[in-house]
Amino acid sequence: MRKLLYSFLLFSAVFSTDLIAQTPLNFNDSDPVKMGWMQGFPPPKDKIVSAIDGSFFKFPALRYSVCHMRQFMPTTVVKSTTGKTFKFKVRLDNNIDAITFTPTNANGLMTWKESLEKNYTDGMLILHKGKIIYEKYFGELKPDGLHAAMSVSKTFTGTLGGLLIEEGVLDENKLGSDYIPELKGSAFGDATIRQILDMTTGLKYSEDYSNPNAEIWAFSAAGNPFPKPQSYNGPTNYYDYLKTVQKEGEHGEVFGYKTVNTDVMGWIISKVSGKSIPELLSDRIWKPLGTHFDGYYQIDGAGIAFAGGGFSANMRDMAMFGEMIRKKGYFNKQQILPSALIDDIMKGGDKEAFKKSSYGSLNWSYRDMWWITHNEHGSFAARGVHGQTIYIDPKAEMVIVRFSSHPEAKNSKIDPTSLPAYHAVAKYLMNK
Amino acid sequence: MRKLLYSFLLFSAVFSTDLIAQTPLNFNDSDPVKMGWMQGFPPPKDKIVSAIDGSFFKFPALRYSVCHMRQFMPTTVVKSTTGKTFKFKVRLDNNIDAITFTPTNANGLMTWKESLEKNYTDGMLILHKGKIIYEKYFGELKPDGLHAAMSVSKTFTGTLGGLLIEEGVLDENKLGSDYIPELKGSAFGDATIRQILDMTTGLKYSEDYSNPNAEIWAFSAAGNPFPKPQSYNGPTNYYDYLKTVQKEGEHGEVFGYKTVNTDVMGWIISKVSGKSIPELLSDRIWKPLGTHFDGYYQIDGAGIAFAGGGFSANMRDMAMFGEMIRKKGYFNKQQILPSALIDDIMKGGDKEAFKKSSYGSLNWSYRDMWWITHNEHGSFAARGVHGQTIYIDPKAEMVIVRFSSHPEAKNSKIDPTSLPAYHAVAKYLMNK
């Protein structure tokens, strides 16, 4: 139980994959509004979703929680613009629901509309040439609401890291310990900024939740902002934990998707910029975009934002970010990020290092914490557990934002009915 | 220590009055930016302000925390408008700083400017005839920031209660148990809505923090959203605690300023309106005002907002509320609250009941959780510990909003250099 209590901060598969004995409720039966989570004054005992007992991160309550993360933990704001907000043009295309595709894990065709239910979609938005052509909200998510971005958060950290390299503030060939002397002695001490940004560090660090000795538990415990049990002697914030991560193998050889890389990157970025990730994201991206809604990050007991997974944001605001990336950094009448940065991201990371990883069969690569598919459209994406994504198809001039709350954490369970669906819409738009 | 840990939620005097042995740092020496709270990556150990050890509510760290309450606890949003925001006209009057007044606790004159330091002011805004004539921010508070409203929160709950009476949704002569059957058996069961709203209930309930058996501790523990110690067997949310409050004396006879009245009122309001206090406040007041910034409430482990003291808001947004009240409910081109409600509040509450209370020497009264001074200008105010206030002087057509972080919680320590200062500015404006 203590494990559960201390685990919830990592937004992981633990509750959804390890603790669900039976087939989870389907999309409609797990609708958080219909299920009545947190409704009534007070809500019935069995409808209370809480961080205290860890219930907030268990499916199906998770379908409520992803829209209300700040109700469960301390947070810090990512301020949106106080000036003029950006307004998307809306040209809804009613043909999209009927577009069909072939899931990669089944025979026969599926419609786009069917895929939304299959993937426990909370929100889906498609931009084509910068206009909203599709926009749906389900269950607990409302147009003015926020949703947990999970590991899509990593992409914001990675993009800021790439930006600072582009601006010469960071040198991608320098080592972690060149910027943070406290990292000397940790695995990150002799890893280059590039290796950290592209996650080719060699780390003795397991994110296998089924293993009680996996390092992920110690990371979660350190970042937990709640009072620790008296017996707890470990680090009490993210940074103190990161200093303890040990090296395993060599850096630069194999892609290893491990959240701690992002949090080290967040630390380095904050150290050289003098701003926390939420502050820098607000100043350099969120405000210039003309976003409508403040976002927020969950934080640890020392006020440090969880750079690897703690962001919550509004769907249209996320779409502004995606469209800005698609337009090579230009959006809302200004060059927000240098086009060279986006060009570099789109070229992708080390494909050989990626091939050697557990994700190798995808034949993708990973750059500045973006997933580069290297498909014929040059599509690339930000991706988070339980189905969060920003998916950019440059050739089709399409950006998709999806928020969801799939009972399975791993995107490998959700991709078969998502990636071919996105590609089918892209092809439809190109022939339109 | 356990006591301390469990007490912090009530925004009380405990740390500031009981634990400060020496004279507290003065205004300038306690400036939270100069003190360096939470600066650096990571901040130095002795500059970390945390809810875990209770340090966030100790002066002088309190001067940082009041601007960042969501960094310490779970919260829920009070949405501002997504439409057009209201813009104040600004006509700054440079004469105000030099206005003098006689503090009621000292000889000699003090200037307005001196009073700001004396009162550990974080933000001060004066409206005259609806225009901003004075606006200052100090220390950690910025124009786009939020600040804890402390018990000014009560006034929002009380005003919403009065609104529902005005609209016939609540009957002020009905009993607490008529609306919430679970309150039967508690002190609130046979108290009328009016008695609860005006805090003339007879309660066996002490807010004396120096008494370890005071009921306030049990209320705080119930509302604490963090995991409870294993030995804890008490209620785990505000409502469950409120059901246990016992009667002492008769209702309707003596004014007794006790936070639990507000939280019972919040429960009743939510029950009859079907909305939480943050939702109802947003729908009926915050959005119609055209506020710029989302506010937020701290919440308990069941997601229930702390109606008696949990609100944080922006200073200009607070001023919109004050001005709307001064204009008898009309603001931003609409009648937001019925003028009859404001007329009723301004008439005041039961002066005899007030006289019998520990506040009796003031010769004020209390209505719908507003403090009515009955001075020659008919001034009335929302008031919270450590110096928070919205002060409305109808005769001078003046509204003052002050956020502060005085080392003393009790306004009786702050009033001698505030109330006469406000009155002096009012007289200056009337002769202008």
PDB file of C-alpha atoms in Angstrom, chain A residues 12-22 57-59 62 207-210 385-386 406-413:
ATOM      1  CA  SER A  12       2.469   5.156 -14.917  1.00  0.00           C
ATOM      2  CA  ALA A  13       1.045   1.896 -15.934  1.00  0.00           C
ATOM      3  CA  VAL A  14       1.054   0.542 -12.460  1.00  0.00           C
ATOM      4  CA  PHE A  15      -2.602   0.781 -11.557  1.00  0.00           C
ATOM      5  CA  SER A  16      -3.978   0.194 -14.965  1.00  0.00           C
ATOM      6  CA  THR A  17      -1.900  -2.778 -16.000  1.00  0.00           C
ATOM      7  CA  ASP A  18      -1.069  -4.503 -12.760  1.00  0.00           C
ATOM      8  CA  LEU A  19      -4.222  -4.143 -10.758  1.00  0.00           C
ATOM      9  CA  ILE A  20      -6.999  -4.703 -13.219  1.00  0.00           C
ATOM     10  CA  ALA A  21      -8.025  -8.299 -12.966  1.00  0.00           C
ATOM     11  CA  GLN A  22     -10.972  -8.262 -15.316  1.00  0.00           C
ATOM     12  CA  PHE A  57      -4.893   7.021 -10.727  1.00  0.00           C
ATOM     13  CA  LYS A  58      -6.864   3.794 -11.058  1.00  0.00           C
ATOM     14  CA  PHE A  59      -8.970   3.189 -14.125  1.00  0.00           C
ATOM     15  CA  LEU A  62      -8.523   7.892 -13.921  1.00  0.00           C
ATOM     16  CA  GLU A 207      10.753   1.730 -15.003  1.00  0.00           C
ATOM     17  CA  ASP A 208       9.367  -1.790 -14.588  1.00  0.00           C
ATOM     18  CA  TYR A 209       6.564  -1.254 -12.151  1.00  0.00           C
ATOM     19  CA  SER A 210       6.108  -4.949 -11.503  1.00  0.00           C
ATOM     20  CA  VAL A 385       0.836   7.264 -21.498  1.00  0.00           C
ATOM     21  CA  HIS A 386      -2.876   6.465 -21.666  1.00  0.00           C
ATOM     22  CA  HIS A 406      -7.217   4.463 -21.961  1.00  0.00           C
ATOM     23  CA  PRO A 407      -7.161   1.715 -19.305  1.00  0.00           C
ATOM     24  CA  GLU A 408      -3.770   0.662 -20.670  1.00  0.00           C
ATOM     25  CA  ALA A 409      -0.894   3.042 -20.094  1.00  0.00           C
ATOM     26  CA  LYS A 410       1.305   1.884 -22.941  1.00  0.00           C
ATOM     27  CA  ASN A 411       0.800   3.500 -26.295  1.00  0.00           C
ATOM     28  CA  SER A 412       1.721   0.212 -27.948  1.00  0.00           C
ATOM     29  CA  LYS A 413      -1.782  -0.886 -26.956  1.00  0.00           C
TER      30      LYS A 413
END
